PDB file of C-alpha atoms in Angstrom:
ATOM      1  CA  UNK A   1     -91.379 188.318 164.378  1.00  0.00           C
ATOM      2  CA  UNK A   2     -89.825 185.331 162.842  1.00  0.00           C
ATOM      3  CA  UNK A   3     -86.273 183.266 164.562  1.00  0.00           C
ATOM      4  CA  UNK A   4     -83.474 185.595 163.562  1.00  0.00           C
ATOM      5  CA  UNK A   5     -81.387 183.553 161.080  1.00  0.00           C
ATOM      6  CA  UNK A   6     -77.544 183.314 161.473  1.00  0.00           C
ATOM      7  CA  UNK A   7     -75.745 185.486 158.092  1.00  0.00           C
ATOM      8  CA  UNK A   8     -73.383 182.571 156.433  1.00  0.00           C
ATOM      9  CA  UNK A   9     -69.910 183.662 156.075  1.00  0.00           C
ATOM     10  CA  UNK A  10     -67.723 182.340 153.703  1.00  0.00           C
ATOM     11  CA  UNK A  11     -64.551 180.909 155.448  1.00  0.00           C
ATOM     12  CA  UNK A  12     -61.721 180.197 152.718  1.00  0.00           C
ATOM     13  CA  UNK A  13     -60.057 176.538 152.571  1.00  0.00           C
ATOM     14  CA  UNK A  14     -57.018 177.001 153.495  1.00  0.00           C
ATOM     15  CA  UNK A  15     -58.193 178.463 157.280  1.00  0.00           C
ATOM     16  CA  UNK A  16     -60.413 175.603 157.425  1.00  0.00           C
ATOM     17  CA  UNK A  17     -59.653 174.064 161.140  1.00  0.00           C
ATOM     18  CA  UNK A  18     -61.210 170.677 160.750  1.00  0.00           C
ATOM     19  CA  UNK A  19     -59.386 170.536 157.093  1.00  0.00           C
ATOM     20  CA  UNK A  20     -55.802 171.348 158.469  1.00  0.00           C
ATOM     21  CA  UNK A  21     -56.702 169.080 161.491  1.00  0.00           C
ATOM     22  CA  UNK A  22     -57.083 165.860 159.152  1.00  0.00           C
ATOM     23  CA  UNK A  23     -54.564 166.617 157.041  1.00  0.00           C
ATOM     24  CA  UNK A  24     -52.360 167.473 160.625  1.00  0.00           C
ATOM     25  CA  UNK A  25     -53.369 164.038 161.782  1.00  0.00           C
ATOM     26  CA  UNK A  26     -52.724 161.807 158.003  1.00  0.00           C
ATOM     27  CA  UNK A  27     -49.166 163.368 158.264  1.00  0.00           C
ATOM     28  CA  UNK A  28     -48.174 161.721 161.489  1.00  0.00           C
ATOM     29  CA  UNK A  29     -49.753 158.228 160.184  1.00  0.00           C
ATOM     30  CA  UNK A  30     -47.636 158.386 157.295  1.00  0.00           C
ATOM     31  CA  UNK A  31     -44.570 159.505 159.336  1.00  0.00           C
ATOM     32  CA  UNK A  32     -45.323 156.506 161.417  1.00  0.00           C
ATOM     33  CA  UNK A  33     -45.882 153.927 158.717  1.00  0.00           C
ATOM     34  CA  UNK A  34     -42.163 155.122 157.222  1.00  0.00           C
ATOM     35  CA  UNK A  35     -40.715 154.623 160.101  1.00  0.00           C
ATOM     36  CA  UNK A  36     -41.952 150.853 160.904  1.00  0.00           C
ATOM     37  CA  UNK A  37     -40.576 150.587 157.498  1.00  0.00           C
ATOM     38  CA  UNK A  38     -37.633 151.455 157.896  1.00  0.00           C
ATOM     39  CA  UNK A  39     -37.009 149.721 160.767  1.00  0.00           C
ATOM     40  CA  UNK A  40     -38.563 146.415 159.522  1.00  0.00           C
ATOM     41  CA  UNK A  41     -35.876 146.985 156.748  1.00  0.00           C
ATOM     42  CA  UNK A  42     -33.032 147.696 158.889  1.00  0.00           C
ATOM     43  CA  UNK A  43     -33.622 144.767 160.654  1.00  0.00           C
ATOM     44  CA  UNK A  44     -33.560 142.427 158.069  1.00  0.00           C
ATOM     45  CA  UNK A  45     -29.966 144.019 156.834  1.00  0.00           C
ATOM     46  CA  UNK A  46     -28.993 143.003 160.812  1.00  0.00           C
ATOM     47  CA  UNK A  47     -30.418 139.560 160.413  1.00  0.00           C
ATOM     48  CA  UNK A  48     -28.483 138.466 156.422  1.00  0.00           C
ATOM     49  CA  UNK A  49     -25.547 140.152 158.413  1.00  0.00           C
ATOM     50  CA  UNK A  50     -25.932 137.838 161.729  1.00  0.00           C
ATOM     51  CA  UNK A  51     -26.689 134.448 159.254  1.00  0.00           C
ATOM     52  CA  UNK A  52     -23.494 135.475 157.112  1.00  0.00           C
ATOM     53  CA  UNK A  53     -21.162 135.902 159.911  1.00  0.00           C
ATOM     54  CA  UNK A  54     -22.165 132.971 161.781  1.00  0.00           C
ATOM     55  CA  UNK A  55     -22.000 131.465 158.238  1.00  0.00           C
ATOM     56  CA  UNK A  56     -18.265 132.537 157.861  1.00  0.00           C
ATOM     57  CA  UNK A  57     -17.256 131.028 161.618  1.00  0.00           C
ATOM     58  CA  UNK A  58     -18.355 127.647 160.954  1.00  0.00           C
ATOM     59  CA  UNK A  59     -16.765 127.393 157.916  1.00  0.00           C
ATOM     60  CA  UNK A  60     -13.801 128.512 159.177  1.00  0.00           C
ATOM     61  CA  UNK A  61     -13.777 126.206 162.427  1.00  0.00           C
ATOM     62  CA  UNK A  62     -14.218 123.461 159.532  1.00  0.00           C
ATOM     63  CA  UNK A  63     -11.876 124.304 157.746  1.00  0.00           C
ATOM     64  CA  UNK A  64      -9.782 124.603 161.203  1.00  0.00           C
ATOM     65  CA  UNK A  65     -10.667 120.877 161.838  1.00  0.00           C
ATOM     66  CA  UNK A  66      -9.613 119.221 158.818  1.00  0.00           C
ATOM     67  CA  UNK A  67      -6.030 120.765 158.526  1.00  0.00           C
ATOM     68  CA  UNK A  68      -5.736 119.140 161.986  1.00  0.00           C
ATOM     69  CA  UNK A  69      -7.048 115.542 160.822  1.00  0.00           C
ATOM     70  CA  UNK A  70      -4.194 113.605 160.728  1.00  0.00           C
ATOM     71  CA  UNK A  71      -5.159 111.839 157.395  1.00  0.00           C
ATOM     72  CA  UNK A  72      -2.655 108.814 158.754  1.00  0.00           C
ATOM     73  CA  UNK A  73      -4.876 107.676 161.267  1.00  0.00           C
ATOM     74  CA  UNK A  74      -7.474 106.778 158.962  1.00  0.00           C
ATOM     75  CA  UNK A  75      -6.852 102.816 158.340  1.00  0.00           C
ATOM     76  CA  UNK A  76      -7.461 101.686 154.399  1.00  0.00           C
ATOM     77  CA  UNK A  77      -6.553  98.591 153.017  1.00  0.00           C
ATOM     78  CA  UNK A  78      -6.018  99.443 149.505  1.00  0.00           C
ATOM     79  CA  UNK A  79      -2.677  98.738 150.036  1.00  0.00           C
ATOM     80  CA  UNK A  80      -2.669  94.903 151.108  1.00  0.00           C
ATOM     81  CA  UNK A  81      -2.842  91.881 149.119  1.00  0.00           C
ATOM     82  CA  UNK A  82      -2.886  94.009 145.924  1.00  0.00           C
ATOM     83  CA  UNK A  83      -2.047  90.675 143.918  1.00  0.00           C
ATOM     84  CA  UNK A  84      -4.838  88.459 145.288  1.00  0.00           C
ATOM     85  CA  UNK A  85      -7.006  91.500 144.328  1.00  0.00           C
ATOM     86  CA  UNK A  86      -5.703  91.903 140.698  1.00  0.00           C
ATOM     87  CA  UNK A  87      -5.949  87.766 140.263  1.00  0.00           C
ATOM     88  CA  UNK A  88      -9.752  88.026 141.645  1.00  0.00           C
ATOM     89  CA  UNK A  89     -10.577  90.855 139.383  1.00  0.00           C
ATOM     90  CA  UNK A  90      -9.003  88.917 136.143  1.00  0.00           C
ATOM     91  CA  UNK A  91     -10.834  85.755 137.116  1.00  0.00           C
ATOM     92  CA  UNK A  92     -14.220  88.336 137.130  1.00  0.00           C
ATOM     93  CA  UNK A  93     -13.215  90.167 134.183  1.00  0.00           C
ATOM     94  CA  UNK A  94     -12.661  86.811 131.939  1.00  0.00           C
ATOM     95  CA  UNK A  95     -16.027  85.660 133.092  1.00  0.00           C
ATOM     96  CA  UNK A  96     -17.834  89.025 132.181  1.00  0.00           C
ATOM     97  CA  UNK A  97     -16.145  88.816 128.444  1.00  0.00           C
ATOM     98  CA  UNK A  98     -16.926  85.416 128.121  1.00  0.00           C
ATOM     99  CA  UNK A  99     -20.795  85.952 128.946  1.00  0.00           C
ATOM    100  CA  UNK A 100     -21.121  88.831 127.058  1.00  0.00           C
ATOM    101  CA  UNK A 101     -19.749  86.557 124.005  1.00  0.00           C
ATOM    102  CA  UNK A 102     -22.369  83.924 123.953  1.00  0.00           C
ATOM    103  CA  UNK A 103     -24.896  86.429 124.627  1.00  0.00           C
ATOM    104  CA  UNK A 104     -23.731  88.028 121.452  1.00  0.00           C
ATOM    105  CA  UNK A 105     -23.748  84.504 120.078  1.00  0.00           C
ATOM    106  CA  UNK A 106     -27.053  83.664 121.286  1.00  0.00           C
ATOM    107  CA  UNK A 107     -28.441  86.743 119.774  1.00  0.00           C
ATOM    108  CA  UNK A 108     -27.235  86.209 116.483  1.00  0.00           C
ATOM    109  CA  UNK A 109     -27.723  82.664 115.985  1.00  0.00           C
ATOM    110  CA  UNK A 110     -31.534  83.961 116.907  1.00  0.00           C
ATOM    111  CA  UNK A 111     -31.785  86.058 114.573  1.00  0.00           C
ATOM    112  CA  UNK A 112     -30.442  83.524 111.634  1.00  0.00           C
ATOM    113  CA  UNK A 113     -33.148  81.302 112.446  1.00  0.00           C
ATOM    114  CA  UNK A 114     -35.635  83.213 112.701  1.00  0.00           C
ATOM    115  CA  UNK A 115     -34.550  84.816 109.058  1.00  0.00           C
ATOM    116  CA  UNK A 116     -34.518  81.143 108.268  1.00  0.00           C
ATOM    117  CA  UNK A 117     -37.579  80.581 109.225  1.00  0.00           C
ATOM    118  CA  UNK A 118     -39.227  83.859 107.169  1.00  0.00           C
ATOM    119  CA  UNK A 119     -38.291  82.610 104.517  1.00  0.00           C
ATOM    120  CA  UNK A 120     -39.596  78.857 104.473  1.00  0.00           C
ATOM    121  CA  UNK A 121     -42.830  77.700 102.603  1.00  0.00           C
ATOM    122  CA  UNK A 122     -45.460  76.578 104.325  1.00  0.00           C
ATOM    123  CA  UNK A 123     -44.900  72.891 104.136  1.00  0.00           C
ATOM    124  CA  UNK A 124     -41.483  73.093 105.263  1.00  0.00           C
ATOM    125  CA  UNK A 125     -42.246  75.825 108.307  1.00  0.00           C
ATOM    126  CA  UNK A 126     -45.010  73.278 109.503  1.00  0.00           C
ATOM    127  CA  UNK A 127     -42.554  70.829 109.769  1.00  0.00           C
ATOM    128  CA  UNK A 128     -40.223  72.890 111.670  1.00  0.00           C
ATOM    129  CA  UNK A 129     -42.935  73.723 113.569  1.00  0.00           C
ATOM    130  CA  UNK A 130     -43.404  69.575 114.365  1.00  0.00           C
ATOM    131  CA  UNK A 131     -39.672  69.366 115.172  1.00  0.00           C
ATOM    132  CA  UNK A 132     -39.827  72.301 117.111  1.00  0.00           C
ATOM    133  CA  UNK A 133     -42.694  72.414 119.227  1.00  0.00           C
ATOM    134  CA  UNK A 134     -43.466  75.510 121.478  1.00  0.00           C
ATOM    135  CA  UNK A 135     -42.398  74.995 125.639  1.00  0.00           C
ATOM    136  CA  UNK A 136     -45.046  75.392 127.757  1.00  0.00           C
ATOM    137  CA  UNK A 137     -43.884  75.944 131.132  1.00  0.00           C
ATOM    138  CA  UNK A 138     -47.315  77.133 132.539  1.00  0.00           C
ATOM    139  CA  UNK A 139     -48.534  74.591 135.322  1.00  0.00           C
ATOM    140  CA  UNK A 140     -51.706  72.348 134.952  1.00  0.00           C
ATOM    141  CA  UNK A 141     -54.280  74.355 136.705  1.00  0.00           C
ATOM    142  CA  UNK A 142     -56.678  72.322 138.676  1.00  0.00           C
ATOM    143  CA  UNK A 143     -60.408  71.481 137.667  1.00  0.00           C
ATOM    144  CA  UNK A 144     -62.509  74.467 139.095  1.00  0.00           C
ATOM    145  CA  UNK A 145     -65.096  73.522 141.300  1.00  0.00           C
ATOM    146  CA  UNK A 146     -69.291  74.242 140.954  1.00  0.00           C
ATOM    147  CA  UNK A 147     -69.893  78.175 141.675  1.00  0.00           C
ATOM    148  CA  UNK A 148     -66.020  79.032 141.962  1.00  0.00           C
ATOM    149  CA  UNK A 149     -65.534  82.223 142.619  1.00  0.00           C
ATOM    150  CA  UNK A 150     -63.099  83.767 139.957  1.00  0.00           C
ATOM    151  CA  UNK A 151     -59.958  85.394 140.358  1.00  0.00           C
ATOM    152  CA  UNK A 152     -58.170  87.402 138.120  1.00  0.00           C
ATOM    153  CA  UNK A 153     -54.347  87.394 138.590  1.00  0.00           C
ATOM    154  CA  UNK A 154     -53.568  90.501 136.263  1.00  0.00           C
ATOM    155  CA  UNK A 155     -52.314  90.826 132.983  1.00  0.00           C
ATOM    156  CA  UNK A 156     -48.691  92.684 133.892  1.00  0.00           C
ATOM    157  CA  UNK A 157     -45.415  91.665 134.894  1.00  0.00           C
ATOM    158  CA  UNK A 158     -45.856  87.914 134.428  1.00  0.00           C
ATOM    159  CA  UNK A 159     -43.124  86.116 132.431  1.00  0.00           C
ATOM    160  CA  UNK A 160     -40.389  89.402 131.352  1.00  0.00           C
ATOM    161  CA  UNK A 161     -37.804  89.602 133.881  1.00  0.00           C
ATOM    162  CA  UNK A 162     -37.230  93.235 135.190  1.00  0.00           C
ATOM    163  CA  UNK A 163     -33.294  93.570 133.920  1.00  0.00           C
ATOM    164  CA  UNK A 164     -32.244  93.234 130.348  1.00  0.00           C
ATOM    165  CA  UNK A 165     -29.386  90.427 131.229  1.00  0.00           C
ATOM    166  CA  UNK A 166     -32.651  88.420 132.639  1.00  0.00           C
ATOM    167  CA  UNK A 167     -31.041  87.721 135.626  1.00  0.00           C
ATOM    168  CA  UNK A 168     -33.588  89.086 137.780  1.00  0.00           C
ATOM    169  CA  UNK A 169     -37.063  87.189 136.603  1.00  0.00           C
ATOM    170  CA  UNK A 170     -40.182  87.443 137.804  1.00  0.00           C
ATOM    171  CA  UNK A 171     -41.436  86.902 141.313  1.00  0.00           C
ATOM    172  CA  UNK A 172     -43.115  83.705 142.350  1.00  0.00           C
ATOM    173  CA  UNK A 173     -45.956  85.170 143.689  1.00  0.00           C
ATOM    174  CA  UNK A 174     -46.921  85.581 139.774  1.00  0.00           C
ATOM    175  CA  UNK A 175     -46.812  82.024 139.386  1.00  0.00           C
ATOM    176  CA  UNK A 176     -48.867  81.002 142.005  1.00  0.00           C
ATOM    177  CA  UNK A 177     -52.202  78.934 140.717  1.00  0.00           C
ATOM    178  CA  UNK A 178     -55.146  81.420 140.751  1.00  0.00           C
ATOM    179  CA  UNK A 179     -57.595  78.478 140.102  1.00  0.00           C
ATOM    180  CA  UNK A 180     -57.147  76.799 143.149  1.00  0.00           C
ATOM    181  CA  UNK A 181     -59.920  77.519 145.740  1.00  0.00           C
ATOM    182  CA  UNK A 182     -60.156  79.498 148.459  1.00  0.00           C
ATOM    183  CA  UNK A 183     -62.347  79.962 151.404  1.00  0.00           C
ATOM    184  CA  UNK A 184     -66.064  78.998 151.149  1.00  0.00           C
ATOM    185  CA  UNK A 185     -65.005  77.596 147.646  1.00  0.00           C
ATOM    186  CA  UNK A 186     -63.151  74.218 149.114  1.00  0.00           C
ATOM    187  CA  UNK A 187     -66.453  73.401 150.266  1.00  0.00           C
ATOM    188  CA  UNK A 188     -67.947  71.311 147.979  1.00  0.00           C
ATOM    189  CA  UNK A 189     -71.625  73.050 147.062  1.00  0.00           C
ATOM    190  CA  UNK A 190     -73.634  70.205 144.824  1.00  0.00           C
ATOM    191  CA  UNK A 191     -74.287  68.422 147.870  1.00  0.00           C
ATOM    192  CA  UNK A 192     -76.378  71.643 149.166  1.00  0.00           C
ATOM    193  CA  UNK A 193     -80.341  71.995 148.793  1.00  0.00           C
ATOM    194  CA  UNK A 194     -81.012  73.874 145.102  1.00  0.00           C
ATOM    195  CA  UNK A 195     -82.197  76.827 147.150  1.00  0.00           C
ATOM    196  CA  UNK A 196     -78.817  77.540 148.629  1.00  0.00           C
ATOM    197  CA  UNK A 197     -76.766  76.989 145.415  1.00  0.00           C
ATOM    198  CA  UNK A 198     -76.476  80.472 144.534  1.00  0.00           C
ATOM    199  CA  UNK A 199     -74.080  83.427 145.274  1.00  0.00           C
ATOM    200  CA  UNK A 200     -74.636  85.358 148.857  1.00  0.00           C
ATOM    201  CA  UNK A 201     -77.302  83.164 149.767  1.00  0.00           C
ATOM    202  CA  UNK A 202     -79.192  84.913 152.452  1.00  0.00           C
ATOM    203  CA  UNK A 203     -78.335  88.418 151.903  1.00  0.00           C
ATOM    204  CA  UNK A 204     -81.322  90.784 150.945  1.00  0.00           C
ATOM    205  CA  UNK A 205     -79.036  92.075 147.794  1.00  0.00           C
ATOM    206  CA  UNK A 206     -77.952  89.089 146.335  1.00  0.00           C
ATOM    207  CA  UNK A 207     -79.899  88.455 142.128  1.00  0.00           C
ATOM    208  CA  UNK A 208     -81.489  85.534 141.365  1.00  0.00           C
ATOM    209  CA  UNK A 209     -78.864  84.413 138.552  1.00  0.00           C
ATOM    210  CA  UNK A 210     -76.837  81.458 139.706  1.00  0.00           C
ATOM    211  CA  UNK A 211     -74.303  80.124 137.422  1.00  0.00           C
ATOM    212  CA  UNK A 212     -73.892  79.789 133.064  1.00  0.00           C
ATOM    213  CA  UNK A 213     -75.051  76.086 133.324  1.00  0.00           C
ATOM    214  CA  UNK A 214     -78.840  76.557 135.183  1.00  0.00           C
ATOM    215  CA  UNK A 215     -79.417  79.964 133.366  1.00  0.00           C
ATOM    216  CA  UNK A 216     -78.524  77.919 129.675  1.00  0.00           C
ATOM    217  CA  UNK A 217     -81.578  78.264 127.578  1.00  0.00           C
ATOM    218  CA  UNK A 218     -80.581  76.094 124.453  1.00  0.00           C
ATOM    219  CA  UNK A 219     -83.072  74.126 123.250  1.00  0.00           C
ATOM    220  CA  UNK A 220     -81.645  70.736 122.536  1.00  0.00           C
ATOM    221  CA  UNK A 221     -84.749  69.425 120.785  1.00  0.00           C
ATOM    222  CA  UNK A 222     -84.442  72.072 117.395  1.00  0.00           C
ATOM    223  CA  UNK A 223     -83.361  71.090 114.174  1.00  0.00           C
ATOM    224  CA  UNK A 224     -80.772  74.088 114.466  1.00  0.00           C
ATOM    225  CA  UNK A 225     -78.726  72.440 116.992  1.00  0.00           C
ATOM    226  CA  UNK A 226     -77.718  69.132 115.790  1.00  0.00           C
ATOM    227  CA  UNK A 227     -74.835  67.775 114.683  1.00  0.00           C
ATOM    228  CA  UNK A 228     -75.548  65.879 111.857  1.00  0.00           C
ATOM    229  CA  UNK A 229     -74.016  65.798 108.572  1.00  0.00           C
ATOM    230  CA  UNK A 230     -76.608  68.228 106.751  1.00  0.00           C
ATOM    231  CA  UNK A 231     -75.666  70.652 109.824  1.00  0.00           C
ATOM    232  CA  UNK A 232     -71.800  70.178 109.793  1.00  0.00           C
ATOM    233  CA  UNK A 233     -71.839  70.649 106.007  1.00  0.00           C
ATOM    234  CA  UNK A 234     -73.914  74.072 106.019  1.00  0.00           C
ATOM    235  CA  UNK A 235     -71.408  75.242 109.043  1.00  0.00           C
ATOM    236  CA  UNK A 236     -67.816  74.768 107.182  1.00  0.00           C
ATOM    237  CA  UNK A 237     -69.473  76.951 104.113  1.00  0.00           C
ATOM    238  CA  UNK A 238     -69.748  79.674 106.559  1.00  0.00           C
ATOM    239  CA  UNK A 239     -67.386  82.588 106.487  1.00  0.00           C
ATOM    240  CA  UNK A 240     -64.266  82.542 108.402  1.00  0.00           C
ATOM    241  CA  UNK A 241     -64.564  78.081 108.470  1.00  0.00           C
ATOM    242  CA  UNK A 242     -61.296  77.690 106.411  1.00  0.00           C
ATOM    243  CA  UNK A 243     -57.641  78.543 106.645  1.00  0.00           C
ATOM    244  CA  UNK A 244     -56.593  82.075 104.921  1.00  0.00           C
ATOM    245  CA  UNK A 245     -54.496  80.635 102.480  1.00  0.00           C
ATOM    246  CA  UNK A 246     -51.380  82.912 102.436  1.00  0.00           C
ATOM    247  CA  UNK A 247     -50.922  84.733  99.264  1.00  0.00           C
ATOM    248  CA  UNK A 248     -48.203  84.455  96.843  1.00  0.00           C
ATOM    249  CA  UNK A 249     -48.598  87.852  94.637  1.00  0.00           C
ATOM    250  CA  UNK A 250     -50.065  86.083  91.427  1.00  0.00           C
ATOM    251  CA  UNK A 251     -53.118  88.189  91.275  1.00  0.00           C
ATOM    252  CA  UNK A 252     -50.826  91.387  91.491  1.00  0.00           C
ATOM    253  CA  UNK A 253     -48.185  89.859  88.693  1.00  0.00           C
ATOM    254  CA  UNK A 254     -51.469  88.820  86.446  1.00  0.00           C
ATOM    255  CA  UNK A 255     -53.147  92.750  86.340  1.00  0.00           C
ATOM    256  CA  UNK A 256     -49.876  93.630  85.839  1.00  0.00           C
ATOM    257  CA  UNK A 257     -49.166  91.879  82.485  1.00  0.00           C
ATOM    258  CA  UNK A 258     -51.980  93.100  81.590  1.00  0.00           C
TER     259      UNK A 258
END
């Protein structure tokens, strides 16, 4: 005879054990969870409360403190020498108004020449131009010496001044002579063997150019590079050799007759 077998009875959902255990057990979890909540919440309400109310005593304590400040005790002196004050701020009032006036001056004379000037011919703006000559405050820079090292001093803030009034120009640093050498450039380099006149002599990365001069390959010897006559001729018929002439609006008044 074979292992008796067990007869399977159907048992319904809702007397389930194991089911109404879970679902038991998930029901306290919730519970739990609400109640952190709730207290998490509740807590926060007691915390704004505490800020407020501490809020509420220090602004009363201030306002406690300043309607005891004796406001005589403090010492001012608006009150003394008001005349000497009034002449002083005359004195800097007529100066103001009087600046501002040839600055309006200034402006407009500028701008009467320079209308003036649109509207000369060329023979007459070349000899303002003669009479007038362009200042050049810019220092002499000094002769650079062989295999400078160059320097470039940037191309912002040079020579506007930083207010509109132009009281407040620009710093000296700016002006400072960038072609003036520094470090292993004061030495003086042609009196060094050819082998060491090159950049970073010694160094396994330095190239093999040296400076414009030595690397020049222009041969001096073809036709092409004299200066002759026959040369100096062919070179002025060349595009871009003569002035533009400046054009007076005949062409345009010519079609237009047509």
């Amino acid at each position: 005879m074979g292992m008796a077998m067990v007869k399977p009875v159907f048992v319904p959902k809702s007397e389930r054990d194991t089911i109404a255990e879970r679902e038991k057990i998930e029901a306290e979890e919730r519970a739990v969870e609400e109640l952190v909540k709730r207290r998490v919440q509740e807590r926060k309400v007691e915390t704004k409360q505490i800020v407020v109310e501490e809020i509420r005593k220090d602004m009363e304590v201030q306002k406690n403190l300043e309607a005891e400040a004796d406001i005589a005790d403090v010492e001012t002196d608006d009150d003394l020498n008001n005349a000497d004050e009034y002449e002083a701020w005359k004195v800097r009032e007529i100066a103001r108004i009087k600046r501002d006036r040839e600055d309006r001056d200034a402006m407009a004379k500028e701008r009467e020449e320079i209308e003036r000037v649109r509207n000369m011919t060329e023979e007459e703006r070349r000899e303002w131009e003669r009479k007038n000559p362009k200042q050049n405050n810019a220092a002499q820079k000094q002769k650079w010496r062989f295999m400078q090292k160059y320097y470039h001093k940037g191309a912002f803030f040079q020579d506007d001044p930083d207010d509109t009034a132009g009281t407040a120009g620009a710093d000296g640093v700016y002006r400072r002579d960038y072609s003036s050498p520094t470090g292993e450039d004061k030495m003086d380099k042609t009196i060094l063997p050819k082998v060491m006149q090159v950049k970073h002599f010694g160094r396994s990365g330095r190239t093999k150019w040296t400076h414009l001069v030595n690397e020049d390959t222009t041969d001096w010897n073809n036709p092409w590079t004299y200066n002759d006559t026959l040369r100096a001729k062919y070179n002025s018929q060349m595009a871009g050799m003569k002035p533009i002439a400046k054009p007076k609006g005949k062409k345009i008044k010519d079609w237009e007759s047509r």
